[in-house]
């Protein structure tokens, strides 16, 4: 401890401390709790309790109960249950649930589910299912069923399908779908498609899409076309966009452009523009303008516009002045009194100016080398735009997936005209 602080001292001191803990664990832990500080203290507590827990987990647990209730205690509890769960999951569970602090208990239960399910999959998952029923906290079950599907998906499915019908089984099926899709999305999709209960089938597909979209959003998108329930389809689209916009916004925008007009496309645009907002608010609001449903579109414009005004009022004001917005929407974004009049296209302060109002029939050309919008007469006041496909008409592009044929009618680009207000 007389060495200069830093990674080298941590390595040397921790090696000595671990040797001490192998022979005299209680003495070492008691000294380490006061003798170390900072990162060294956390590392020593985790290492020491792991060594002690492997020899005498009950004694180690009794010592942990006497620790001060700070964040380092959480790390120590997790380290103990990582070891204890693999040795005696039942005893470890009793101790984990005795923790009165909810942070200690929740973190500990997740660690226990992981180590226990690796050692005894069926018992751990059965316990985690009961914990889910008792608390509505599905984290432990997600961990346990996730380990089970990696080890033996067939047995995991049989366990969940053998549960009593009801909310508990439905939650278990959803968790199974979520975890299985992370391991083998094709197999999970085939299984979900054979579920006889429509609600279970649709909800399973939503969770599969959510999980699958983390790795292959374009393939997850194809599964959406097979949904029969509109509400479930919209939920899946929202989950897909939440993932896709963060990993490949250009790919997500191209998929949206290929979809037919309707509630699903509006839901996709809504989630897409929300995810895009804090990266590129200009593109986000331009995409929102392309939503077909006027009520949903105006509501989102107001929420995003007011948020933008709160942290970058000049740029937000410029966008509002350059967009053809209904007068009441414009007033609410800017915090003005609402009126019954509406802006006149291309009038001072209301025309498109240098801003791009999405035209369904004229896709904006984007230079993928530098991300600049080549269709804009002048660069946007906010600088280069995100590399995206601009919102287009559903009929302007053909989907490569199995989406229905888009209708012949093309909605007006002006939200007021769509709403019969112009």
mmCIF file of C-alpha atoms in Angstrom:
data_model
loop_
_atom_site.group_PDB
_atom_site.id
_atom_site.type_symbol
_atom_site.label_atom_id
_atom_site.label_comp_id
_atom_site.label_asym_id
_atom_site.label_seq_id
_atom_site.Cartn_x
_atom_site.Cartn_y
_atom_site.Cartn_z
ATOM 1 C CA UNK A 1 0.000 0.000 0.000
ATOM 2 C CA UNK A 2 3.068 2.282 0.114
ATOM 3 C CA UNK A 3 3.407 1.999 -3.664
ATOM 4 C CA UNK A 4 2.120 4.891 -5.823
ATOM 5 C CA UNK A 5 -1.643 4.567 -6.451
ATOM 6 C CA UNK A 6 -2.705 3.296 -9.836
ATOM 7 C CA UNK A 7 -3.310 0.150 -11.892
ATOM 8 C CA UNK A 8 0.032 -1.423 -10.966
ATOM 9 C CA UNK A 9 -0.565 -1.097 -7.230
ATOM 10 C CA UNK A 10 -4.110 -2.411 -7.655
ATOM 11 C CA UNK A 11 -2.795 -5.515 -9.401
ATOM 12 C CA UNK A 12 -0.161 -6.224 -6.744
ATOM 13 C CA UNK A 13 -2.334 -5.365 -3.737
ATOM 14 C CA UNK A 14 -5.253 -7.404 -5.058
ATOM 15 C CA UNK A 15 -3.040 -10.456 -5.570
ATOM 16 C CA UNK A 16 -1.856 -10.231 -1.954
ATOM 17 C CA UNK A 17 -5.386 -9.625 -0.688
ATOM 18 C CA UNK A 18 -6.764 -12.651 -2.550
ATOM 19 C CA UNK A 19 -4.091 -14.881 -1.025
ATOM 20 C CA UNK A 20 -4.993 -13.536 2.419
ATOM 21 C CA UNK A 21 -8.712 -14.188 1.753
ATOM 22 C CA UNK A 22 -8.032 -17.815 0.808
ATOM 23 C CA UNK A 23 -6.618 -18.510 4.269
ATOM 24 C CA UNK A 24 -8.361 -15.987 6.540
ATOM 25 C CA UNK A 25 -11.399 -14.667 4.649
ATOM 26 C CA UNK A 26 -13.156 -12.849 7.483
ATOM 27 C CA UNK A 27 -9.974 -11.145 8.657
ATOM 28 C CA UNK A 28 -9.067 -10.131 5.086
ATOM 29 C CA UNK A 29 -12.538 -8.784 4.278
ATOM 30 C CA UNK A 30 -12.766 -6.807 7.510
ATOM 31 C CA UNK A 31 -9.385 -5.226 6.871
ATOM 32 C CA UNK A 32 -10.125 -4.604 3.190
ATOM 33 C CA UNK A 33 -13.365 -2.787 3.926
ATOM 34 C CA UNK A 34 -11.451 -0.062 5.760
ATOM 35 C CA UNK A 35 -7.914 -0.476 4.386
ATOM 36 C CA UNK A 36 -8.782 0.016 0.714
ATOM 37 C CA UNK A 37 -10.590 2.904 -0.898
ATOM 38 C CA UNK A 38 -11.881 3.851 -4.297
ATOM 39 C CA UNK A 39 -11.558 1.307 -7.097
ATOM 40 C CA UNK A 40 -9.242 -0.835 -4.974
ATOM 41 C CA UNK A 41 -11.943 -1.254 -2.315
ATOM 42 C CA UNK A 42 -14.622 -2.336 -4.791
ATOM 43 C CA UNK A 43 -12.271 -4.797 -6.520
ATOM 44 C CA UNK A 44 -11.129 -6.273 -3.195
ATOM 45 C CA UNK A 45 -14.653 -6.726 -1.854
ATOM 46 C CA UNK A 46 -15.781 -8.522 -5.016
ATOM 47 C CA UNK A 47 -12.716 -10.757 -5.177
ATOM 48 C CA UNK A 48 -12.657 -11.569 -1.472
ATOM 49 C CA UNK A 49 -16.351 -12.412 -1.170
ATOM 50 C CA UNK A 50 -16.118 -14.663 -4.201
ATOM 51 C CA UNK A 51 -13.308 -16.634 -2.568
ATOM 52 C CA UNK A 52 -15.117 -16.809 0.763
ATOM 53 C CA UNK A 53 -18.457 -17.680 -0.871
ATOM 54 C CA UNK A 54 -16.905 -20.662 -2.611
ATOM 55 C CA UNK A 55 -15.852 -22.077 0.777
ATOM 56 C CA UNK A 56 -18.568 -20.983 3.186
ATOM 57 C CA UNK A 57 -21.344 -18.963 1.504
ATOM 58 C CA UNK A 58 -23.519 -18.725 4.642
ATOM 59 C CA UNK A 59 -20.704 -17.169 6.669
ATOM 60 C CA UNK A 60 -19.828 -14.846 3.797
ATOM 61 C CA UNK A 61 -23.478 -13.797 3.514
ATOM 62 C CA UNK A 62 -23.686 -13.034 7.243
ATOM 63 C CA UNK A 63 -20.640 -10.777 6.907
ATOM 64 C CA UNK A 64 -22.118 -8.975 3.881
ATOM 65 C CA UNK A 65 -25.282 -8.255 5.889
ATOM 66 C CA UNK A 66 -23.142 -6.116 8.203
ATOM 67 C CA UNK A 67 -21.663 -3.975 5.417
ATOM 68 C CA UNK A 68 -22.557 -0.314 5.055
ATOM 69 C CA UNK A 69 -25.400 0.115 2.578
ATOM 70 C CA UNK A 70 -23.603 1.844 -0.272
ATOM 71 C CA UNK A 71 -23.109 0.931 -3.922
ATOM 72 C CA UNK A 72 -20.107 -1.272 -3.125
ATOM 73 C CA UNK A 73 -22.455 -3.538 -1.170
ATOM 74 C CA UNK A 74 -24.440 -4.145 -4.359
ATOM 75 C CA UNK A 75 -21.277 -5.279 -6.141
ATOM 76 C CA UNK A 76 -20.376 -7.524 -3.224
ATOM 77 C CA UNK A 77 -23.846 -9.120 -3.127
ATOM 78 C CA UNK A 78 -23.726 -9.785 -6.873
ATOM 79 C CA UNK A 79 -20.246 -11.341 -6.592
ATOM 80 C CA UNK A 80 -21.400 -13.613 -3.755
ATOM 81 C CA UNK A 81 -24.540 -14.786 -5.581
ATOM 82 C CA UNK A 82 -22.540 -15.403 -8.752
ATOM 83 C CA UNK A 83 -20.751 -18.107 -6.763
ATOM 84 C CA UNK A 84 -23.490 -19.228 -4.399
ATOM 85 C CA UNK A 85 -26.171 -19.711 -7.059
ATOM 86 C CA UNK A 86 -24.112 -22.365 -8.764
ATOM 87 C CA UNK A 87 -23.555 -24.243 -5.485
ATOM 88 C CA UNK A 88 -26.923 -24.047 -3.723
ATOM 89 C CA UNK A 89 -29.495 -21.981 -5.572
ATOM 90 C CA UNK A 90 -32.288 -22.535 -3.056
ATOM 91 C CA UNK A 91 -30.267 -21.286 -0.076
ATOM 92 C CA UNK A 92 -28.877 -18.404 -2.131
ATOM 93 C CA UNK A 93 -32.400 -17.413 -3.154
ATOM 94 C CA UNK A 94 -33.621 -17.336 0.432
ATOM 95 C CA UNK A 95 -30.806 -14.994 1.378
ATOM 96 C CA UNK A 96 -31.215 -12.801 -1.721
ATOM 97 C CA UNK A 97 -34.917 -12.297 -0.989
ATOM 98 C CA UNK A 98 -34.113 -11.367 2.618
ATOM 99 C CA UNK A 99 -32.450 -8.151 1.418
ATOM 100 C CA UNK A 100 -34.764 -5.311 2.366
ATOM 101 C CA UNK A 101 -33.107 -2.757 0.086
ATOM 102 C CA UNK A 102 -34.816 -3.189 -3.324
ATOM 103 C CA UNK A 103 -31.642 -2.331 -5.237
ATOM 104 C CA UNK A 104 -29.651 -5.031 -3.454
ATOM 105 C CA UNK A 105 -32.489 -7.517 -3.895
ATOM 106 C CA UNK A 106 -33.152 -6.898 -7.594
ATOM 107 C CA UNK A 107 -29.489 -6.886 -8.583
ATOM 108 C CA UNK A 108 -28.831 -9.950 -6.475
ATOM 109 C CA UNK A 109 -31.768 -11.899 -7.908
ATOM 110 C CA UNK A 110 -30.555 -11.271 -11.475
ATOM 111 C CA UNK A 111 -27.057 -12.509 -10.609
ATOM 112 C CA UNK A 112 -28.521 -15.527 -8.827
ATOM 113 C CA UNK A 113 -30.739 -16.432 -11.802
ATOM 114 C CA UNK A 114 -27.732 -16.369 -14.096
ATOM 115 C CA UNK A 115 -25.431 -18.574 -12.012
ATOM 116 C CA UNK A 116 -28.201 -20.929 -10.841
ATOM 117 C CA UNK A 117 -29.653 -21.479 -14.313
ATOM 118 C CA UNK A 118 -26.236 -22.355 -15.682
ATOM 119 C CA UNK A 119 -25.846 -25.036 -13.021
ATOM 120 C CA UNK A 120 -29.447 -26.280 -12.777
ATOM 121 C CA UNK A 121 -31.568 -24.854 -15.574
ATOM 122 C CA UNK A 122 -34.966 -26.321 -14.749
ATOM 123 C CA UNK A 123 -34.948 -25.565 -11.003
ATOM 124 C CA UNK A 124 -33.661 -22.043 -11.540
ATOM 125 C CA UNK A 125 -36.253 -21.264 -14.223
ATOM 126 C CA UNK A 126 -39.062 -22.690 -12.089
ATOM 127 C CA UNK A 127 -37.989 -20.452 -9.212
ATOM 128 C CA UNK A 128 -37.633 -17.429 -11.498
ATOM 129 C CA UNK A 129 -41.153 -18.062 -12.838
ATOM 130 C CA UNK A 130 -42.539 -18.018 -9.303
ATOM 131 C CA UNK A 131 -40.606 -14.820 -8.601
ATOM 132 C CA UNK A 132 -42.147 -13.309 -11.745
ATOM 133 C CA UNK A 133 -45.641 -14.289 -10.598
ATOM 134 C CA UNK A 134 -45.031 -12.839 -7.125
ATOM 135 C CA UNK A 135 -43.372 -9.559 -8.086
ATOM 136 C CA UNK A 136 -44.144 -8.964 -11.799
ATOM 137 C CA UNK A 137 -40.385 -8.495 -12.175
ATOM 138 C CA UNK A 138 -39.348 -10.559 -15.186
ATOM 139 C CA UNK A 139 -35.614 -9.885 -15.168
ATOM 140 C CA UNK A 140 -34.678 -13.124 -13.393
ATOM 141 C CA UNK A 141 -36.902 -15.178 -15.692
ATOM 142 C CA UNK A 142 -35.419 -13.502 -18.770
ATOM 143 C CA UNK A 143 -31.942 -14.431 -17.609
ATOM 144 C CA UNK A 144 -32.905 -18.014 -16.707
ATOM 145 C CA UNK A 145 -34.926 -18.768 -19.841
ATOM 146 C CA UNK A 146 -32.208 -17.113 -21.930
ATOM 147 C CA UNK A 147 -29.629 -19.536 -20.548
ATOM 148 C CA UNK A 148 -32.035 -22.433 -21.097
ATOM 149 C CA UNK A 149 -32.703 -21.695 -24.776
ATOM 150 C CA UNK A 150 -28.963 -21.486 -25.351
ATOM 151 C CA UNK A 151 -28.543 -24.877 -23.744
ATOM 152 C CA UNK A 152 -31.676 -26.687 -24.962
ATOM 153 C CA UNK A 153 -34.401 -24.683 -26.704
ATOM 154 C CA UNK A 154 -36.723 -27.682 -27.043
ATOM 155 C CA UNK A 155 -36.820 -28.275 -23.277
ATOM 156 C CA UNK A 156 -37.244 -24.558 -22.592
ATOM 157 C CA UNK A 157 -40.257 -24.403 -24.913
ATOM 158 C CA UNK A 158 -41.779 -27.499 -23.334
ATOM 159 C CA UNK A 159 -41.443 -25.949 -19.877
ATOM 160 C CA UNK A 160 -43.139 -22.687 -20.846
ATOM 161 C CA UNK A 161 -45.903 -24.345 -22.863
ATOM 162 C CA UNK A 162 -46.583 -26.657 -19.919
ATOM 163 C CA UNK A 163 -47.301 -23.771 -17.529
ATOM 164 C CA UNK A 164 -50.927 -23.139 -16.513
ATOM 165 C CA UNK A 165 -52.753 -20.933 -18.997
ATOM 166 C CA UNK A 166 -53.120 -17.312 -17.951
ATOM 167 C CA UNK A 167 -51.143 -14.123 -17.515
ATOM 168 C CA UNK A 168 -48.187 -15.964 -16.026
ATOM 169 C CA UNK A 169 -47.798 -18.204 -19.038
ATOM 170 C CA UNK A 170 -48.300 -15.277 -21.405
ATOM 171 C CA UNK A 171 -45.487 -13.362 -19.722
ATOM 172 C CA UNK A 172 -43.315 -16.472 -19.862
ATOM 173 C CA UNK A 173 -44.027 -16.946 -23.568
ATOM 174 C CA UNK A 174 -43.115 -13.318 -24.267
ATOM 175 C CA UNK A 175 -39.854 -13.677 -22.373
ATOM 176 C CA UNK A 176 -39.097 -16.938 -24.146
ATOM 177 C CA UNK A 177 -39.643 -15.304 -27.538
ATOM 178 C CA UNK A 178 -37.462 -12.324 -26.610
ATOM 179 C CA UNK A 179 -34.560 -14.444 -25.399
ATOM 180 C CA UNK A 180 -34.831 -17.119 -28.084
ATOM 181 C CA UNK A 181 -34.811 -14.533 -30.876
ATOM 182 C CA UNK A 182 -31.483 -13.265 -29.574
ATOM 183 C CA UNK A 183 -30.042 -16.764 -30.051
ATOM 184 C CA UNK A 184 -31.911 -18.136 -33.090
ATOM 185 C CA UNK A 185 -34.509 -15.734 -34.556
ATOM 186 C CA UNK A 186 -35.482 -18.058 -37.405
ATOM 187 C CA UNK A 187 -36.294 -20.917 -35.035
ATOM 188 C CA UNK A 188 -38.114 -18.542 -32.686
ATOM 189 C CA UNK A 189 -40.211 -17.191 -35.572
ATOM 190 C CA UNK A 190 -41.134 -20.666 -36.749
ATOM 191 C CA UNK A 191 -42.213 -21.577 -33.232
ATOM 192 C CA UNK A 192 -44.252 -18.402 -32.777
ATOM 193 C CA UNK A 193 -46.025 -18.944 -36.086
ATOM 194 C CA UNK A 194 -47.339 -22.291 -34.822
ATOM 195 C CA UNK A 195 -48.868 -20.958 -31.610
ATOM 196 C CA UNK A 196 -52.609 -21.591 -31.783
ATOM 197 C CA UNK A 197 -53.636 -18.728 -29.504
ATOM 198 C CA UNK A 198 -53.728 -15.567 -31.633
ATOM 199 C CA UNK A 199 -52.830 -13.214 -28.774
ATOM 200 C CA UNK A 200 -49.870 -15.318 -27.744
ATOM 201 C CA UNK A 201 -48.746 -15.649 -31.355
ATOM 202 C CA UNK A 202 -48.899 -11.914 -32.077
ATOM 203 C CA UNK A 203 -47.236 -10.884 -28.804
ATOM 204 C CA UNK A 204 -44.496 -13.451 -29.355
ATOM 205 C CA UNK A 205 -43.833 -11.951 -32.781
ATOM 206 C CA UNK A 206 -43.573 -8.448 -31.278
ATOM 207 C CA UNK A 207 -40.905 -9.644 -28.855
ATOM 208 C CA UNK A 208 -39.092 -11.525 -31.610
ATOM 209 C CA UNK A 209 -39.032 -8.389 -33.765
ATOM 210 C CA UNK A 210 -37.771 -6.332 -30.821
ATOM 211 C CA UNK A 211 -34.926 -8.757 -30.151
ATOM 212 C CA UNK A 212 -34.163 -9.529 -33.795
ATOM 213 C CA UNK A 213 -34.009 -5.839 -34.685
ATOM 214 C CA UNK A 214 -30.908 -5.443 -32.549
ATOM 215 C CA UNK A 215 -28.984 -7.640 -35.007
ATOM 216 C CA UNK A 216 -30.848 -7.838 -38.322
ATOM 217 C CA UNK A 217 -33.527 -5.137 -38.522
ATOM 218 C CA UNK A 218 -34.114 -5.646 -42.252
ATOM 219 C CA UNK A 219 -35.058 -9.299 -41.676
ATOM 220 C CA UNK A 220 -37.081 -8.439 -38.577
ATOM 221 C CA UNK A 221 -39.051 -6.019 -40.743
ATOM 222 C CA UNK A 222 -40.121 -8.823 -43.083
ATOM 223 C CA UNK A 223 -41.800 -10.662 -40.203
ATOM 224 C CA UNK A 224 -44.069 -7.666 -39.597
ATOM 225 C CA UNK A 225 -45.901 -8.241 -42.862
ATOM 226 C CA UNK A 226 -47.267 -11.520 -41.524
ATOM 227 C CA UNK A 227 -49.128 -9.923 -38.624
ATOM 228 C CA UNK A 228 -52.916 -10.099 -38.691
ATOM 229 C CA UNK A 229 -53.728 -7.765 -35.790
ATOM 230 C CA UNK A 230 -53.243 -4.072 -36.574
ATOM 231 C CA UNK A 231 -52.475 -3.013 -32.986
ATOM 232 C CA UNK A 232 -49.842 -5.717 -32.606
ATOM 233 C CA UNK A 233 -48.361 -4.850 -35.975
ATOM 234 C CA UNK A 234 -48.054 -1.215 -34.944
ATOM 235 C CA UNK A 235 -46.405 -2.229 -31.668
ATOM 236 C CA UNK A 236 -43.887 -4.337 -33.577
ATOM 237 C CA UNK A 237 -43.175 -1.524 -36.039
ATOM 238 C CA UNK A 238 -42.572 0.869 -33.172
ATOM 239 C CA UNK A 239 -40.147 -1.570 -31.534
ATOM 240 C CA UNK A 240 -38.395 -2.123 -34.860
ATOM 241 C CA UNK A 241 -37.906 1.584 -35.501
ATOM 242 C CA UNK A 242 -36.690 2.235 -31.954
ATOM 243 C CA UNK A 243 -33.828 -0.185 -32.683
ATOM 244 C CA UNK A 244 -33.244 0.503 -36.368
ATOM 245 C CA UNK A 245 -33.000 4.292 -36.206
ATOM 246 C CA UNK A 246 -30.102 3.975 -33.746
ATOM 247 C CA UNK A 247 -28.138 1.463 -35.804
ATOM 248 C CA UNK A 248 -28.907 2.408 -39.433
ATOM 249 C CA UNK A 249 -31.179 5.400 -39.890
ATOM 250 C CA UNK A 250 -30.681 5.409 -43.668
ATOM 251 C CA UNK A 251 -31.788 1.778 -43.956
ATOM 252 C CA UNK A 252 -34.783 2.429 -41.715
ATOM 253 C CA UNK A 253 -35.854 5.437 -43.783
ATOM 254 C CA UNK A 254 -35.666 3.420 -47.010
ATOM 255 C CA UNK A 255 -37.893 0.741 -45.509
ATOM 256 C CA UNK A 256 -40.459 3.330 -44.402
ATOM 257 C CA UNK A 257 -40.560 4.810 -47.903
ATOM 258 C CA UNK A 258 -41.416 1.397 -49.316
ATOM 259 C CA UNK A 259 -44.472 0.941 -47.082
ATOM 260 C CA UNK A 260 -48.031 1.724 -48.189
ATOM 261 C CA UNK A 261 -49.830 4.708 -46.696
ATOM 262 C CA UNK A 262 -51.729 3.936 -43.531
ATOM 263 C CA UNK A 263 -51.506 3.660 -39.753
ATOM 264 C CA UNK A 264 -48.518 1.298 -39.813
ATOM 265 C CA UNK A 265 -46.433 3.700 -41.892
ATOM 266 C CA UNK A 266 -47.437 6.607 -39.642
ATOM 267 C CA UNK A 267 -46.415 4.600 -36.579
ATOM 268 C CA UNK A 268 -43.069 3.840 -38.197
ATOM 269 C CA UNK A 269 -42.493 7.507 -39.017
ATOM 270 C CA UNK A 270 -43.479 8.539 -35.495
ATOM 271 C CA UNK A 271 -40.991 6.199 -33.828
ATOM 272 C CA UNK A 272 -38.326 6.966 -36.426
ATOM 273 C CA UNK A 273 -38.608 10.746 -36.018
ATOM 274 C CA UNK A 274 -38.630 10.461 -32.220
ATOM 275 C CA UNK A 275 -35.410 8.431 -32.317
ATOM 276 C CA UNK A 276 -33.828 10.843 -34.775
ATOM 277 C CA UNK A 277 -34.857 14.024 -33.005
ATOM 278 C CA UNK A 278 -31.885 14.778 -30.734
ATOM 279 C CA UNK A 279 -29.400 13.902 -33.489
ATOM 280 C CA UNK A 280 -31.010 15.830 -36.323
ATOM 281 C CA UNK A 281 -34.152 17.747 -35.292
ATOM 282 C CA UNK A 282 -34.594 19.241 -38.764
ATOM 283 C CA UNK A 283 -34.855 15.846 -40.474
ATOM 284 C CA UNK A 284 -36.944 14.584 -37.580
ATOM 285 C CA UNK A 285 -39.631 17.240 -38.006
ATOM 286 C CA UNK A 286 -39.509 16.990 -41.809
ATOM 287 C CA UNK A 287 -40.259 13.292 -41.451
ATOM 288 C CA UNK A 288 -43.068 14.044 -39.004
ATOM 289 C CA UNK A 289 -44.600 16.302 -41.676
ATOM 290 C CA UNK A 290 -44.899 13.218 -43.917
ATOM 291 C CA UNK A 291 -47.302 11.441 -41.552
ATOM 292 C CA UNK A 292 -50.724 10.977 -43.132
ATOM 293 C CA UNK A 293 -52.948 11.181 -40.040
ATOM 294 C CA UNK A 294 -53.336 14.930 -39.299
ATOM 295 C CA UNK A 295 -54.134 14.538 -35.603
ATOM 296 C CA UNK A 296 -51.168 12.253 -34.920
ATOM 297 C CA UNK A 297 -48.895 14.399 -37.109
ATOM 298 C CA UNK A 298 -49.823 17.700 -35.460
ATOM 299 C CA UNK A 299 -49.554 16.254 -31.968
ATOM 300 C CA UNK A 300 -46.018 15.042 -32.625
ATOM 301 C CA UNK A 301 -45.015 18.293 -34.335
ATOM 302 C CA UNK A 302 -46.099 20.231 -31.251
ATOM 303 C CA UNK A 303 -44.266 17.967 -28.800
ATOM 304 C CA UNK A 304 -41.023 17.893 -30.799
ATOM 305 C CA UNK A 305 -41.246 21.550 -31.764
ATOM 306 C CA UNK A 306 -41.733 22.709 -28.179
ATOM 307 C CA UNK A 307 -38.823 20.533 -27.066
ATOM 308 C CA UNK A 308 -36.623 22.046 -29.764
ATOM 309 C CA UNK A 309 -37.662 25.563 -28.775
ATOM 310 C CA UNK A 310 -36.597 24.749 -25.228
ATOM 311 C CA UNK A 311 -32.941 24.198 -26.073
ATOM 312 C CA UNK A 312 -32.347 25.829 -29.496
ATOM 313 C CA UNK A 313 -35.033 28.442 -30.050
ATOM 314 C CA UNK A 314 -33.412 30.319 -32.993
ATOM 315 C CA UNK A 315 -33.011 27.211 -35.149
ATOM 316 C CA UNK A 316 -36.439 25.889 -34.183
ATOM 317 C CA UNK A 317 -38.006 29.270 -34.999
ATOM 318 C CA UNK A 318 -36.335 29.217 -38.412
ATOM 319 C CA UNK A 319 -37.766 25.803 -39.171
ATOM 320 C CA UNK A 320 -41.251 26.817 -38.057
ATOM 321 C CA UNK A 321 -41.104 29.975 -40.201
ATOM 322 C CA UNK A 322 -40.121 27.910 -43.221
ATOM 323 C CA UNK A 323 -42.689 25.138 -42.863
ATOM 324 C CA UNK A 324 -46.325 25.131 -43.965
ATOM 325 C CA UNK A 325 -47.910 24.474 -40.588
ATOM 326 C CA UNK A 326 -51.491 24.990 -39.438
ATOM 327 C CA UNK A 327 -51.698 28.258 -37.505
ATOM 328 C CA UNK A 328 -52.667 26.593 -34.236
ATOM 329 C CA UNK A 329 -49.760 24.138 -34.460
ATOM 330 C CA UNK A 330 -47.345 26.967 -35.207
ATOM 331 C CA UNK A 331 -48.709 29.009 -32.306
ATOM 332 C CA UNK A 332 -48.413 26.140 -29.825
ATOM 333 C CA UNK A 333 -44.832 25.398 -30.847
ATOM 334 C CA UNK A 334 -43.871 29.066 -30.477
ATOM 335 C CA UNK A 335 -45.937 29.598 -27.334
ATOM 336 C CA UNK A 336 -48.289 32.086 -28.991
ATOM 337 C CA UNK A 337 -52.058 32.481 -28.741
ATOM 338 C CA UNK A 338 -53.843 30.138 -31.150
ATOM 339 C CA UNK A 339 -55.953 31.493 -34.024
ATOM 340 C CA UNK A 340 -58.411 30.098 -36.528
ATOM 341 C CA UNK A 341 -56.453 31.356 -39.549
ATOM 342 C CA UNK A 342 -53.973 29.285 -41.489
ATOM 343 C CA UNK A 343 -50.737 30.192 -43.223
ATOM 344 C CA UNK A 344 -50.685 30.959 -46.914
ATOM 345 C CA UNK A 345 -48.151 28.890 -48.851
ATOM 346 C CA UNK A 346 -45.038 30.826 -49.805
ATOM 347 C CA UNK A 347 -46.153 33.952 -47.935
ATOM 348 C CA UNK A 348 -43.468 35.816 -45.951
ATOM 349 C CA UNK A 349 -42.614 33.900 -42.833
ATOM 350 C CA UNK A 350 -44.663 30.879 -43.857
ATOM 351 C CA UNK A 351 -43.338 29.682 -47.213
ATOM 352 C CA UNK A 352 -40.899 26.842 -47.627
ATOM 353 C CA UNK A 353 -37.919 29.171 -48.077
ATOM 354 C CA UNK A 354 -34.696 27.166 -47.934
ATOM 355 C CA UNK A 355 -36.355 24.398 -45.977
ATOM 356 C CA UNK A 356 -37.517 21.203 -47.604
ATOM 357 C CA UNK A 357 -41.190 20.362 -47.260
ATOM 358 C CA UNK A 358 -41.385 16.610 -48.031
ATOM 359 C CA UNK A 359 -42.955 15.933 -51.442
ATOM 360 C CA UNK A 360 -44.190 12.347 -51.821
ATOM 361 C CA UNK A 361 -43.697 12.467 -55.592
ATOM 362 C CA UNK A 362 -40.252 14.060 -55.619
ATOM 363 C CA UNK A 363 -37.791 12.173 -53.375
ATOM 364 C CA UNK A 364 -34.963 14.356 -52.123
ATOM 365 C CA UNK A 365 -31.587 13.455 -53.619
ATOM 366 C CA UNK A 366 -28.976 12.768 -50.956
ATOM 367 C CA UNK A 367 -25.236 12.723 -51.547
ATOM 368 C CA UNK A 368 -24.063 9.685 -49.597
ATOM 369 C CA UNK A 369 -20.452 10.851 -49.678
ATOM 370 C CA UNK A 370 -20.923 13.865 -47.440
ATOM 371 C CA UNK A 371 -24.514 13.758 -46.265
ATOM 372 C CA UNK A 372 -25.464 17.119 -47.769
ATOM 373 C CA UNK A 373 -28.958 17.525 -49.135
ATOM 374 C CA UNK A 374 -28.330 18.326 -52.802
ATOM 375 C CA UNK A 375 -31.944 19.384 -53.422
ATOM 376 C CA UNK A 376 -31.792 22.320 -51.018
ATOM 377 C CA UNK A 377 -31.041 25.733 -52.632
ATOM 378 C CA UNK A 378 -28.850 26.595 -49.652
ATOM 379 C CA UNK A 379 -27.497 24.522 -46.777
ATOM 380 C CA UNK A 380 -29.807 24.171 -43.809
ATOM 381 C CA UNK A 381 -29.107 26.588 -40.924
ATOM 382 C CA UNK A 382 -28.273 23.553 -38.810
ATOM 383 C CA UNK A 383 -25.528 22.412 -41.190
ATOM 384 C CA UNK A 384 -25.234 19.053 -42.990
ATOM 385 C CA UNK A 385 -28.233 16.777 -42.664
ATOM 386 C CA UNK A 386 -28.086 13.175 -41.579
ATOM 387 C CA UNK A 387 -27.587 10.746 -44.441
ATOM 388 C CA UNK A 388 -31.176 9.626 -44.976
ATOM 389 C CA UNK A 389 -33.683 8.877 -47.638
ATOM 390 C CA UNK A 390 -36.200 11.693 -47.615
ATOM 391 C CA UNK A 391 -39.841 10.829 -46.941
ATOM 392 C CA UNK A 392 -41.527 9.766 -50.168
ATOM 393 C CA UNK A 393 -44.895 8.631 -51.363
ATOM 394 C CA UNK A 394 -45.783 5.057 -50.533
ATOM 395 C CA UNK A 395 -46.409 4.594 -54.257
ATOM 396 C CA UNK A 396 -43.034 5.997 -55.273
ATOM 397 C CA UNK A 397 -41.085 2.912 -54.297
ATOM 398 C CA UNK A 398 -41.760 -0.787 -54.436
ATOM 399 C CA UNK A 399 -41.034 -2.772 -51.292
ATOM 400 C CA UNK A 400 -38.632 -5.679 -51.542
ATOM 401 C CA UNK A 401 -40.625 -7.375 -48.796
ATOM 402 C CA UNK A 402 -44.086 -8.865 -49.037
ATOM 403 C CA UNK A 403 -45.969 -5.670 -48.206
ATOM 404 C CA UNK A 404 -49.323 -5.104 -49.920
ATOM 405 C CA UNK A 405 -49.421 -3.106 -53.137
ATOM 406 C CA UNK A 406 -49.639 0.649 -52.348
ATOM 407 C CA UNK A 407 -52.877 2.383 -53.310
ATOM 408 C CA UNK A 408 -53.129 4.617 -56.344
ATOM 409 C CA UNK A 409 -53.981 7.754 -54.397
ATOM 410 C CA UNK A 410 -51.091 9.903 -53.257
ATOM 411 C CA UNK A 411 -51.719 12.044 -50.169
ATOM 412 C CA UNK A 412 -51.096 15.757 -50.453
ATOM 413 C CA UNK A 413 -47.785 17.016 -49.143
ATOM 414 C CA UNK A 414 -49.439 19.917 -47.390
ATOM 415 C CA UNK A 415 -50.786 18.825 -43.995
ATOM 416 C CA UNK A 416 -53.505 21.478 -44.184
ATOM 417 C CA UNK A 417 -54.748 20.207 -47.533
ATOM 418 C CA UNK A 418 -54.780 16.663 -46.185
ATOM 419 C CA UNK A 419 -57.002 17.890 -43.393
ATOM 420 C CA UNK A 420 -59.292 19.860 -45.719
ATOM 421 C CA UNK A 421 -58.229 23.128 -44.135
ATOM 422 C CA UNK A 422 -56.543 24.890 -47.073
#
